[in-house]
Coordinates of C-alpha atoms in Angstrom, one line a residue:
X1 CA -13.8 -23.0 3.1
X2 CA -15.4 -21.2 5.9
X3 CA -13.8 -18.0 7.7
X4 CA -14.8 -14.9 9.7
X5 CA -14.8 -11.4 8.0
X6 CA -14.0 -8.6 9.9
X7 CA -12.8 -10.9 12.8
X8 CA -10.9 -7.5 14.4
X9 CA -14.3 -5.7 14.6
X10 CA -15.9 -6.0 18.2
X11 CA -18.7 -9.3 18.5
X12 CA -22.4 -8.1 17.1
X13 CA -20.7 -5.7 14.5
X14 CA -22.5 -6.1 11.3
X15 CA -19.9 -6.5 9.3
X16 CA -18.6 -9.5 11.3
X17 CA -19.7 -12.4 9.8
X18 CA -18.7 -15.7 8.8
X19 CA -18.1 -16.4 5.2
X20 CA -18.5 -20.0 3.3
X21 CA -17.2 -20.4 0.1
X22 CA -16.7 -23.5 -2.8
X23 CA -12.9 -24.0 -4.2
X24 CA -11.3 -26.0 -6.2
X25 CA -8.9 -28.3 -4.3
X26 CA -5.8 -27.5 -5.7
X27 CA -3.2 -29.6 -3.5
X28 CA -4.6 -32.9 -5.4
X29 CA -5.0 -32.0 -9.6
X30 CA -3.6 -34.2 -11.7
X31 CA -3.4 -34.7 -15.8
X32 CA -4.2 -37.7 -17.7
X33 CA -1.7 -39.6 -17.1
X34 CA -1.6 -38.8 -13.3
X35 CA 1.3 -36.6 -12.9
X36 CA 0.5 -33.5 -11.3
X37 CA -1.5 -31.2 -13.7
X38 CA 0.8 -27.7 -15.0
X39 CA -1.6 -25.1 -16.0
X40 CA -0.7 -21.5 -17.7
X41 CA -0.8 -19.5 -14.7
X42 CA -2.6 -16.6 -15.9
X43 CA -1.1 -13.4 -14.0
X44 CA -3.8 -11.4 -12.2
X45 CA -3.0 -7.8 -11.2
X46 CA -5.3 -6.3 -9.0
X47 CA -5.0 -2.3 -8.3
X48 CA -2.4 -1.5 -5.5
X49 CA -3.0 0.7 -2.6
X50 CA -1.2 4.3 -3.5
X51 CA -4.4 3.9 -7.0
X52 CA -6.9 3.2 -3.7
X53 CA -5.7 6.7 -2.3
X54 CA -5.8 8.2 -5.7
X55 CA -9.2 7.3 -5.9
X56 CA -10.2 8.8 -2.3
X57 CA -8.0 12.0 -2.9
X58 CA -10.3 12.6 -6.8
X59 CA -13.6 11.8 -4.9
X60 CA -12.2 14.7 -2.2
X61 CA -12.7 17.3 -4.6
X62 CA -15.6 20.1 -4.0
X63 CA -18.7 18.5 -5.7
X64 CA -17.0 14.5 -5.9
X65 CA -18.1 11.4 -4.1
X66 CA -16.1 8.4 -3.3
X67 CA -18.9 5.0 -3.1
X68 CA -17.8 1.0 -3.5
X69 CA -19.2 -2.3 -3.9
X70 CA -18.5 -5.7 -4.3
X71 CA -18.9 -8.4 -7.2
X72 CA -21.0 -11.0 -6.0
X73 CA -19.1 -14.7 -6.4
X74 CA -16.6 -12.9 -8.7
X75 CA -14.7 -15.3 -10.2
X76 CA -17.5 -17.9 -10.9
X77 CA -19.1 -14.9 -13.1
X78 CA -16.1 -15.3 -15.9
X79 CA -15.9 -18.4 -17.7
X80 CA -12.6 -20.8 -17.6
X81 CA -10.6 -21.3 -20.8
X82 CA -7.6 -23.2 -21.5
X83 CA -6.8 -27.0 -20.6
X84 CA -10.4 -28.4 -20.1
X85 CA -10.7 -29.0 -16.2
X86 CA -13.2 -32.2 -14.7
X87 CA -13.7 -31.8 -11.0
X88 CA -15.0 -34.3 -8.6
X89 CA -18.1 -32.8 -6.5
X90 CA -18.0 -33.6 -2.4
X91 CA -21.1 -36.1 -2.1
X92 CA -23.4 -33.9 -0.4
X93 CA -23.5 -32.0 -3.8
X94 CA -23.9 -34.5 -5.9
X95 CA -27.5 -34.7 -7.8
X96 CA -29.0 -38.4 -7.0
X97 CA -29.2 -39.4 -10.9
X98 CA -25.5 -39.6 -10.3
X99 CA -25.6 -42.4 -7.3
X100 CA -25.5 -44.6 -10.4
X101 CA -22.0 -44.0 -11.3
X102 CA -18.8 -45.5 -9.5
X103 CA -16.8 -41.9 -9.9
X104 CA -18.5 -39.5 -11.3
X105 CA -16.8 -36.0 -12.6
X106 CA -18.1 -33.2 -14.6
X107 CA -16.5 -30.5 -16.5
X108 CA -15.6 -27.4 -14.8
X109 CA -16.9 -24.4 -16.9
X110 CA -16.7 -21.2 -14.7
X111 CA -13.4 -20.2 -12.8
X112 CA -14.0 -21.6 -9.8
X113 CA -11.9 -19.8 -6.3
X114 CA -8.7 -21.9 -6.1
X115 CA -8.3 -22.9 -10.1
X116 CA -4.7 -21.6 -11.2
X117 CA -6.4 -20.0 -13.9
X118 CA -9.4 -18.3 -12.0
X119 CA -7.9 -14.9 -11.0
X120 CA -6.7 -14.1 -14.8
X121 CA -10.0 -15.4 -16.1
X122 CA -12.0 -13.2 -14.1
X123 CA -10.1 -10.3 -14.6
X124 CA -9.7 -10.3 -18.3
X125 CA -13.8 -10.7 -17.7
X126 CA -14.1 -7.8 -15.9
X127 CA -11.6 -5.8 -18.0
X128 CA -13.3 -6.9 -21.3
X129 CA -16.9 -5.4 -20.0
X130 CA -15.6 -2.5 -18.7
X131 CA -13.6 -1.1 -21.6
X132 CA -17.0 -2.1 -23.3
X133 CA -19.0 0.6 -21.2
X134 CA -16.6 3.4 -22.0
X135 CA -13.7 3.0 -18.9
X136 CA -10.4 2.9 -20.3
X137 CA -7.7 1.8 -18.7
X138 CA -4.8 3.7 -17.2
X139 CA -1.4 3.1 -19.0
X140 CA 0.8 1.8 -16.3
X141 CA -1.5 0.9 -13.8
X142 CA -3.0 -2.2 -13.6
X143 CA -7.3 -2.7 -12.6
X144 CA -7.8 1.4 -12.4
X145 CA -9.8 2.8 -15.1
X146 CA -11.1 6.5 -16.0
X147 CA -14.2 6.9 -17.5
X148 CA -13.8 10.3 -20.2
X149 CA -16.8 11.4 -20.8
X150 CA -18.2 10.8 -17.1
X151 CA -14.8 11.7 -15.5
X152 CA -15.3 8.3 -13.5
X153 CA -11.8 7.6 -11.7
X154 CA -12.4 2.9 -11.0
X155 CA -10.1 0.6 -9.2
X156 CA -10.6 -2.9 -9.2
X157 CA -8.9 -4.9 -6.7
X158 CA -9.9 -8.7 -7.2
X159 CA -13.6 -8.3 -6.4
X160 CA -13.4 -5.0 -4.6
X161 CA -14.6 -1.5 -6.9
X162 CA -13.9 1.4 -5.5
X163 CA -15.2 4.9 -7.7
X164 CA -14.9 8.4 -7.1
X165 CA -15.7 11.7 -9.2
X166 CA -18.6 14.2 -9.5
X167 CA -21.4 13.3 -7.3
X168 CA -24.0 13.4 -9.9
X169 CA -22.2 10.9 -12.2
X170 CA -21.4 8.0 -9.7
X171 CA -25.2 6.3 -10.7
X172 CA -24.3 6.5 -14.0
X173 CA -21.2 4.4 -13.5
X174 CA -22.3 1.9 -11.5
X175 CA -25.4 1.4 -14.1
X176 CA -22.7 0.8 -16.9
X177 CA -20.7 -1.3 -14.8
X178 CA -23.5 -4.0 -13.4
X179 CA -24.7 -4.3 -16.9
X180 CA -22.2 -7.1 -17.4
X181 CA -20.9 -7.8 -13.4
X182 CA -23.3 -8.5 -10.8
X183 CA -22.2 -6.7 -7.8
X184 CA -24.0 -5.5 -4.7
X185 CA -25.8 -2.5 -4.5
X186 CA -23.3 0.4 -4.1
X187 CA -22.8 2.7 -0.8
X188 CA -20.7 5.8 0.1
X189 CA -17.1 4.4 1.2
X190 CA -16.8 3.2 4.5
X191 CA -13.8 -0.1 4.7
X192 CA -11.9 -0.7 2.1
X193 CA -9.0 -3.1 2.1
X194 CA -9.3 -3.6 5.8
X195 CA -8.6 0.5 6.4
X196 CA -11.6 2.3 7.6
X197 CA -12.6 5.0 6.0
X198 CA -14.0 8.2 7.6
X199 CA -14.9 10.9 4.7
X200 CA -14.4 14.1 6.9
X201 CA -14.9 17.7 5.9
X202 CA -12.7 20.1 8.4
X203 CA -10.9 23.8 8.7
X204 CA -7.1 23.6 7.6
X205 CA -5.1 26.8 8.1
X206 CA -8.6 28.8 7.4
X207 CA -9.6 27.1 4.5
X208 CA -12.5 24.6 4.3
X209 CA -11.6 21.2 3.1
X210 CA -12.8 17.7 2.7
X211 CA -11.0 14.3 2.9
X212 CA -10.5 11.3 4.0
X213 CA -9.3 9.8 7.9
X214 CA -7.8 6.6 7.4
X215 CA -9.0 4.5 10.7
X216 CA -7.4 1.3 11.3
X217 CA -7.3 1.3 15.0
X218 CA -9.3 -2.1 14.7
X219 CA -6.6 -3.9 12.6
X220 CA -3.9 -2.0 15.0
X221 CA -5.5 -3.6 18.3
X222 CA -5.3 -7.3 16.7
X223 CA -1.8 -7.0 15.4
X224 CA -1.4 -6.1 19.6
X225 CA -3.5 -8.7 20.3
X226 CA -1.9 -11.0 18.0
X227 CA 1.8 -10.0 20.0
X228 CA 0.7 -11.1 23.2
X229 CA -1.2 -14.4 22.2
X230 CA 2.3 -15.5 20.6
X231 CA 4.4 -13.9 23.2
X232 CA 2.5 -15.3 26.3
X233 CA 2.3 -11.7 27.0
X234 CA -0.3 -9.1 28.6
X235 CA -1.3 -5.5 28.6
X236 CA 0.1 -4.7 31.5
X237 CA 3.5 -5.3 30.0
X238 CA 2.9 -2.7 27.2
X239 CA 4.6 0.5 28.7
X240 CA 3.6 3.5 27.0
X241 CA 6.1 4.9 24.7
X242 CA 6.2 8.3 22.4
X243 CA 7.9 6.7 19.2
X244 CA 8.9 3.3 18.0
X245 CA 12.3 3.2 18.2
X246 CA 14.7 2.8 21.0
X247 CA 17.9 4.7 21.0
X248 CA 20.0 2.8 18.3
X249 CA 23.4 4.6 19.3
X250 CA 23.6 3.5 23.3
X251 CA 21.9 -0.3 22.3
X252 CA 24.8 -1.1 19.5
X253 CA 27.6 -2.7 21.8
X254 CA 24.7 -4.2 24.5
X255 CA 25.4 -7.9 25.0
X256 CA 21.5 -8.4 23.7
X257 CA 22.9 -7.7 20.1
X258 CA 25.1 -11.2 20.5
X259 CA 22.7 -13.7 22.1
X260 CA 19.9 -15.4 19.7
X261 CA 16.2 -13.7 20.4
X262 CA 13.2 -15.5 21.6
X263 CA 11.1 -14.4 19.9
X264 CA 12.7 -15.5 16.5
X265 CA 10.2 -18.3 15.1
X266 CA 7.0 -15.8 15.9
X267 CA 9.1 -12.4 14.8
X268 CA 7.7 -13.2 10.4
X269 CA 4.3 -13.7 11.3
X270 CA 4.0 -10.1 14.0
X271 CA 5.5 -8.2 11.3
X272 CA 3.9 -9.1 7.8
X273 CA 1.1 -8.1 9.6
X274 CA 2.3 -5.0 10.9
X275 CA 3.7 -4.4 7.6
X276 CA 0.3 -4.8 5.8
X277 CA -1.1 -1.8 8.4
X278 CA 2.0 0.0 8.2
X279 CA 1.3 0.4 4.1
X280 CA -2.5 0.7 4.3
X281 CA -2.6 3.8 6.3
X282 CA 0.3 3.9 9.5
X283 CA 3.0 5.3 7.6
X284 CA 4.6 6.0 10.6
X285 CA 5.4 2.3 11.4
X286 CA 7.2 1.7 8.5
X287 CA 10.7 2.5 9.1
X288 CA 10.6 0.5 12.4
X289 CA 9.0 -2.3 10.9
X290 CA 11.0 -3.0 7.7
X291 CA 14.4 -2.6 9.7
X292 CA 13.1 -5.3 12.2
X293 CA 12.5 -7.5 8.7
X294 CA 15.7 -7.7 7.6
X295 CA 16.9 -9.1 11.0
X296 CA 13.8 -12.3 10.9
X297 CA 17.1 -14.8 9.9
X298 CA 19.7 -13.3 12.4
X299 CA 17.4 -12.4 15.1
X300 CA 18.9 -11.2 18.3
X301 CA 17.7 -10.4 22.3
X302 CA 18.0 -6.8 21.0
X303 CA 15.9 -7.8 18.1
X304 CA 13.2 -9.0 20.5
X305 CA 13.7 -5.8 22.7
X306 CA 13.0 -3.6 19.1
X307 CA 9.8 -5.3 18.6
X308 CA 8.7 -5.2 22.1
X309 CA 9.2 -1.5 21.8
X310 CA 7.3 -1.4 18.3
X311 CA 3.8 -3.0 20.0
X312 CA 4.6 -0.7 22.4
X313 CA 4.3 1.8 20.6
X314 CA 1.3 0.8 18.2
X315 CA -0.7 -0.2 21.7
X316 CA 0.2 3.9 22.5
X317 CA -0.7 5.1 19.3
X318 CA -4.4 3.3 18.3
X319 CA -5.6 6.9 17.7
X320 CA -3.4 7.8 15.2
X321 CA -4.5 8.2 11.9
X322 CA -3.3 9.1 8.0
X323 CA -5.4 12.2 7.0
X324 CA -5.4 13.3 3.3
X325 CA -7.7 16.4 2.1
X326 CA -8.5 18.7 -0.5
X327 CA -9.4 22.2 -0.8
X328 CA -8.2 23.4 -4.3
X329 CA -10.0 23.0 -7.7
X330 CA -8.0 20.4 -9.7
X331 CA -5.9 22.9 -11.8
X332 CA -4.3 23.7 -8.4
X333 CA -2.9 20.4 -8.0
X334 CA 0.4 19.1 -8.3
X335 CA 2.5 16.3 -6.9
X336 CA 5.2 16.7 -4.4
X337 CA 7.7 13.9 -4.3
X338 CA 9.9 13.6 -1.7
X339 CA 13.0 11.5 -1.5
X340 CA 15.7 11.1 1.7
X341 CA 18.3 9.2 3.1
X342 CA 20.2 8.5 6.1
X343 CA 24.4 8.5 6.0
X344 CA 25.5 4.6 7.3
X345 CA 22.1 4.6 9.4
X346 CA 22.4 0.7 9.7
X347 CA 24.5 -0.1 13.1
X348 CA 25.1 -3.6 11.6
X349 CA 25.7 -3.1 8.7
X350 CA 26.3 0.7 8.1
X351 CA 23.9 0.4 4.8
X352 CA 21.8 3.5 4.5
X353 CA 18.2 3.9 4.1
X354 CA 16.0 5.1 1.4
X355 CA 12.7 7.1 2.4
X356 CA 10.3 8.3 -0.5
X357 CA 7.3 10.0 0.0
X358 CA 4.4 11.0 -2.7
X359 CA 1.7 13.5 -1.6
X360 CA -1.0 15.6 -3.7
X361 CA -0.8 19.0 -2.7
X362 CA -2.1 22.4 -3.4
X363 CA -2.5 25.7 -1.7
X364 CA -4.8 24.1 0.7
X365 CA -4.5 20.6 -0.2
X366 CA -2.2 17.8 1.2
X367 CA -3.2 14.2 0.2
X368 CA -0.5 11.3 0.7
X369 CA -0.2 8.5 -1.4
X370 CA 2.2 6.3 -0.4
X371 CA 5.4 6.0 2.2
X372 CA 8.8 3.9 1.1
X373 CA 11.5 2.7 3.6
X374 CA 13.8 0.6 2.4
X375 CA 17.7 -0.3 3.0
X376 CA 20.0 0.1 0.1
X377 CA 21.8 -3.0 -1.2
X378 CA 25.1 -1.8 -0.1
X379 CA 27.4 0.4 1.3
X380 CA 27.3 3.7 0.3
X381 CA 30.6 6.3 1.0
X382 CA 29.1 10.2 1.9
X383 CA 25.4 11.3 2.0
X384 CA 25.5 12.2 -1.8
X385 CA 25.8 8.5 -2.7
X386 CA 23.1 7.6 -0.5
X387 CA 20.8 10.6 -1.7
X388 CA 22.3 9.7 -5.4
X389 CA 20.0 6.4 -4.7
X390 CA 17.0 7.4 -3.0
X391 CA 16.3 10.1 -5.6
X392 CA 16.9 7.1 -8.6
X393 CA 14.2 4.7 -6.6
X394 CA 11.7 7.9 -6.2
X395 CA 11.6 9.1 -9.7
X396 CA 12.0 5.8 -10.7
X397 CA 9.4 4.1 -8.7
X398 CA 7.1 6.7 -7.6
X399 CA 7.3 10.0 -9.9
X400 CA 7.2 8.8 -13.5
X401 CA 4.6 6.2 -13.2
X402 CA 2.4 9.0 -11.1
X403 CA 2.3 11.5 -14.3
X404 CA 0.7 8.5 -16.0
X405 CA -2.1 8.2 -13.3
X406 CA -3.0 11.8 -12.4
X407 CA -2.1 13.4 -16.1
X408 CA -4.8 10.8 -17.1
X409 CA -6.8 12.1 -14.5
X410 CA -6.4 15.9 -14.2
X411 CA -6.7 16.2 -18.4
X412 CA -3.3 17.9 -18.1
X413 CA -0.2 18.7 -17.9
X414 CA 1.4 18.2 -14.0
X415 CA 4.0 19.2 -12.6
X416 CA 6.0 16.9 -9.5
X417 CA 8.3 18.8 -7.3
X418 CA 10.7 16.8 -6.2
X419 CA 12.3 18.2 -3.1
X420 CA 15.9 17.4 -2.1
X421 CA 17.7 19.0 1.1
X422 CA 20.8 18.1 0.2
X423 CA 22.8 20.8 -1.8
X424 CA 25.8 18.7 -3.3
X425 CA 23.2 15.9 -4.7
X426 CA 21.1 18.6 -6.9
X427 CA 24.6 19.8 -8.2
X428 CA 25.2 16.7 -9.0
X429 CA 21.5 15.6 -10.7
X430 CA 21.7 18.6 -12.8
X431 CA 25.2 18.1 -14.1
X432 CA 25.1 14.5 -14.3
X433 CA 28.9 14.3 -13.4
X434 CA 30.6 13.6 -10.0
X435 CA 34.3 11.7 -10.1
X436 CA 33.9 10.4 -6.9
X437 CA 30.6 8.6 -7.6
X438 CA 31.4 6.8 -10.7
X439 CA 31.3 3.4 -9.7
X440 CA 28.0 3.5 -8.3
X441 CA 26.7 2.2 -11.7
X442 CA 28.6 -1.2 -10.7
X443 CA 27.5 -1.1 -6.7
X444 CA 23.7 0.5 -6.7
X445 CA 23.1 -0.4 -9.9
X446 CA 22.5 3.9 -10.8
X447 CA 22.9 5.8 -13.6
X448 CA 23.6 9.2 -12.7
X449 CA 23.9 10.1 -16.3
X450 CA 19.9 9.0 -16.6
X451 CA 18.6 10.8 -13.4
X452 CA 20.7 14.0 -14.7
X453 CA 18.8 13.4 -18.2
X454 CA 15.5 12.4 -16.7
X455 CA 15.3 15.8 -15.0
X456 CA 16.1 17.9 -17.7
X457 CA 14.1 16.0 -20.2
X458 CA 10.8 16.1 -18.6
X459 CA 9.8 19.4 -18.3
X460 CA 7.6 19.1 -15.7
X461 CA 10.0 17.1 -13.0
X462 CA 10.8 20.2 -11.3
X463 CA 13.9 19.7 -8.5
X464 CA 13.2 21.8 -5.3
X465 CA 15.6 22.5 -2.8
X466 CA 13.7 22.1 1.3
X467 CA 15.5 22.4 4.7
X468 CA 15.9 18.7 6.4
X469 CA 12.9 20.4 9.1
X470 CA 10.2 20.4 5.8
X471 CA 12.1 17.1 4.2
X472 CA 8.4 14.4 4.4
X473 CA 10.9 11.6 3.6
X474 CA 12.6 12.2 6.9
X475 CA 10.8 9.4 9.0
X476 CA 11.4 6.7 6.9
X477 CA 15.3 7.3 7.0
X478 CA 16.1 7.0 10.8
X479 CA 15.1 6.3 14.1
X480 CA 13.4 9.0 16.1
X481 CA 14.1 9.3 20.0
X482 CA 13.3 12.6 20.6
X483 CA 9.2 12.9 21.1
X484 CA 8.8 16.2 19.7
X485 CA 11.3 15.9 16.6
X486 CA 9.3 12.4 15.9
X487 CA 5.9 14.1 16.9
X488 CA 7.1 16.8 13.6
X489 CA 7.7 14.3 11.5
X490 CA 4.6 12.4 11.8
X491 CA 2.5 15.1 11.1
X492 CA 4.7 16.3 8.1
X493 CA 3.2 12.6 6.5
X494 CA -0.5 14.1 7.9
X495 CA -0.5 10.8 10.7
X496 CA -1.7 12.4 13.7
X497 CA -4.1 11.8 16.3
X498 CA -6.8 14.6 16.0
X499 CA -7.7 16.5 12.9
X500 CA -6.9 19.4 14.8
X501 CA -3.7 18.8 14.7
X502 CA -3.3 19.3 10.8
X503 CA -3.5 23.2 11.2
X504 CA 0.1 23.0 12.3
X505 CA 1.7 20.6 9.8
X506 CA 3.8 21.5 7.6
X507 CA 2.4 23.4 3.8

């Protein structure tokens, strides 16, 4: 297989290069008696993206560094077990001594790219020589590993290793680590899982810090690109715009929301990979974009006008960047967890939406780690039911699995606060009782009785009370109109255009 890396960087950039590789060709395997072959599927896990920022947000600590490399041919470096595979090699590799044979095959002994098998191979490789050197893995979280006695904070994702903590101990790591994996030679961070990465050291509110700009105007400007091609479409039709959302409340009863939408058999393909950008580092894309994914099987003209207006607005917006930093020794940092909800938001529907946000933060520290917007699975009655649920998937999802990671980390004890702005759901929480809500265990699938319990049985989940203008969570709950209300809550989630900017954010 042959491809282009980096084909969204600008022609002559040096990391835009085409790629060859060997695979096995999996569409034709068969067993010995010709049926198709069934292998064990060995689950691979590689790190996710909120252990990626965890790692840059460690490395941004006064003294740390943040460096990567790759494994060279990863999976080919681990050996294949199970069911004994025999491949048949293209011609042109085959040694002459085998012209002799009719059908030659020979046994496959390393997991080869494309093998079922390959992925979980290599990475029980790769875990098996780095618990070896010292780096143990983190309960919970799959392909990251700390490193005790060097306070070494890994993440692995596939062939990917990305390692932050004090400067002087990152050659150390590395030299434990390429004893048993051959990788390239390691280099301060600079792209990682297609996000650019600017290490930046700036003035917040008086106070120096150091962190990281998340850059992925490049990725931005082919997800544009990509628009147009599909949509026969230029430039000139992209109209700047202040935020991604067109006014929901005048659009509702337009004719557009009966017809069937164009753009329909291209919609899957624009948003996946928005969605993937949207994730990586443009949190503020992903409340427009994950409404516009439920629609992809009833797709309407106002559908095609929402996504229209969502290039739009990424084709207005290539300057904007996530922005994490640090300026507080580690026993000043805690996590803030933030969890919101719109009343009936959906206009189809009238489903509301979850919004969760995580962040690292200190005196003079504000480092996000990861953005959720996602519609509830049914209808709920008041705005304590749908706060009920958003504050279940955040602790659930993002606040209890986070003391494992950063606990591990920080050698500590650490507190989240999770903030809630609405009044009647913290009465609720920390009495665990409501009479009007108690058949939400059969319609959201929540257990009040376990949130109230969760909160008063870990010590350290502290509930908050913020006004809906501090509430992070906000943006991923509704659709912004007004420019400087959306302009607010962007920079609340640290995505703005200039680092300037971050002196006025919300602490």
């Amino acid at each position: 297989i042959c491809s282009e890396k980096g084909s969204e960087l600008k022609k002559g950039h040096p990391e835009r290069k085409l790629k060859g590789r060997c695979v096995l060709e999996g569409s034709d395997v068969r067993d010995e008696n010709k049926d198709s072959a069934i292998f064990n599927e060995l689950s691979s896990s590689p790190a996710g993206l909120e252990v990626s920022k965890a790692v840059d947000c460690y490395g941004s600590i006064k003294g740390h560094s943040i460096e990567q490399c790759d494994a060279e041919q990863a999976y080919v470096q681990a050996k294949l077990g199970g069911t004994p595979t025999w491949v048949r090699l293209p011609k042109e590799l085959r040694p002459e001594s085998w012209a002799k044979y009719k059908d030659p095959v020979c046994l496959l002994k390393l997991a080869l790219y494309g093998h079922p098998d390959a992925g979980g191979y290599w990475e029980a490789h790769c875990n098996k020589h780095l618990e070896s050197v010292g780096f143990q893995p983190i309960k919970e979280w799959r392909s990251s590993y700390w490193h005790p006695q060097l306070k070494l904070l890994l993440m692995v994702y596939v062939d990917d290793f990305k390692m932050s903590g004090p400067t002087g101990n990152l050659a150390k790591g590395w030299e434990l680590i390429r004893k048993g994996i051959k990788t390239d030679t390691p280099k301060a961070v600079d792209k990682c899982l297609g996000c650019n990465h600017d290490v930046i050291s700036t003035e917040v509110n008086g106070a120096t810090v150091q962190g990281v700009q998340y850059n992925m105007k490049d990725f931005m400007v082919q997800c544009v690109d990509s628009y147009l091609a599909l949509t026969n479409k230029s430039r000139k039709d992209l109209k700047p715009v202040s935020t991604p959302f067109l006014d929901e409340a005048n659009v509702t009863d337009s004719p557009d929301n009966e017809q069937a939408g164009t753009l329909q058999p291209i919609a899957s393909k624009v948003l996946m990979k928005i969605l993937y950008g949207a994730r990586a580092a443009r949190f503020d894309l992903l409340r427009a974009v994950s409404a516009l994914a439920t629609k992809v099987t009833k797709w309407t003209r106002l559908c095609d006008r929402q996504l229209h207006r969502l290039v739009c607005y990424i084709n207005s917006s290539l300057d904007h960047m996530l922005v994490g930093y640090v300026g507080d020794s580690p026993d000043k940092l805690e996590i803030n967890l933030y969890a919101d909800a719109d009343f009936a938001g959906c206009q189809d529907t009238s489903k509301s939406t979850t919004g969760v946000f995580i962040a690292i933060t200190g005196p003079n520290t504000f480092f996000p780690l990861n953005g959720v917007s996602k519609k509830q699975s049914c209808v709920s009655h008041s705005t304590p039911e749908a706060e009920i649920v958003a504050a279940d998937v955040a602790v659930r999802t993002e606040g209890l699995p986070a003391l494992d990671l950063w606990e591990t980390i920080l050698g500590r004890t650490v507190n989240i606060n999770f903030m809630e702005d609405n009044q009647a759901t913290i009465q609720i929480i920390k009495t665990g009782k409501s009479p009007t809500l108690r058949h939400l265990g059969r319609t959201h699938r929540v257990n009040i009785s376990w949130l109230s319990e969760t909160f008063s049985n870990v010590k350290n989940l502290v509930m908050q009370y913020c006004t809906s203008d501090k509430q992070c969570a906000d943006v991923f709950t509704k659709a912004f109109t007004n420019q400087l209300k959306w302009k607010h809550a962007t920079s609340m989630i640290s995505v703005v255009k200039d680092t300037k900017e971050l002196s006025g954010r919300f602490l």
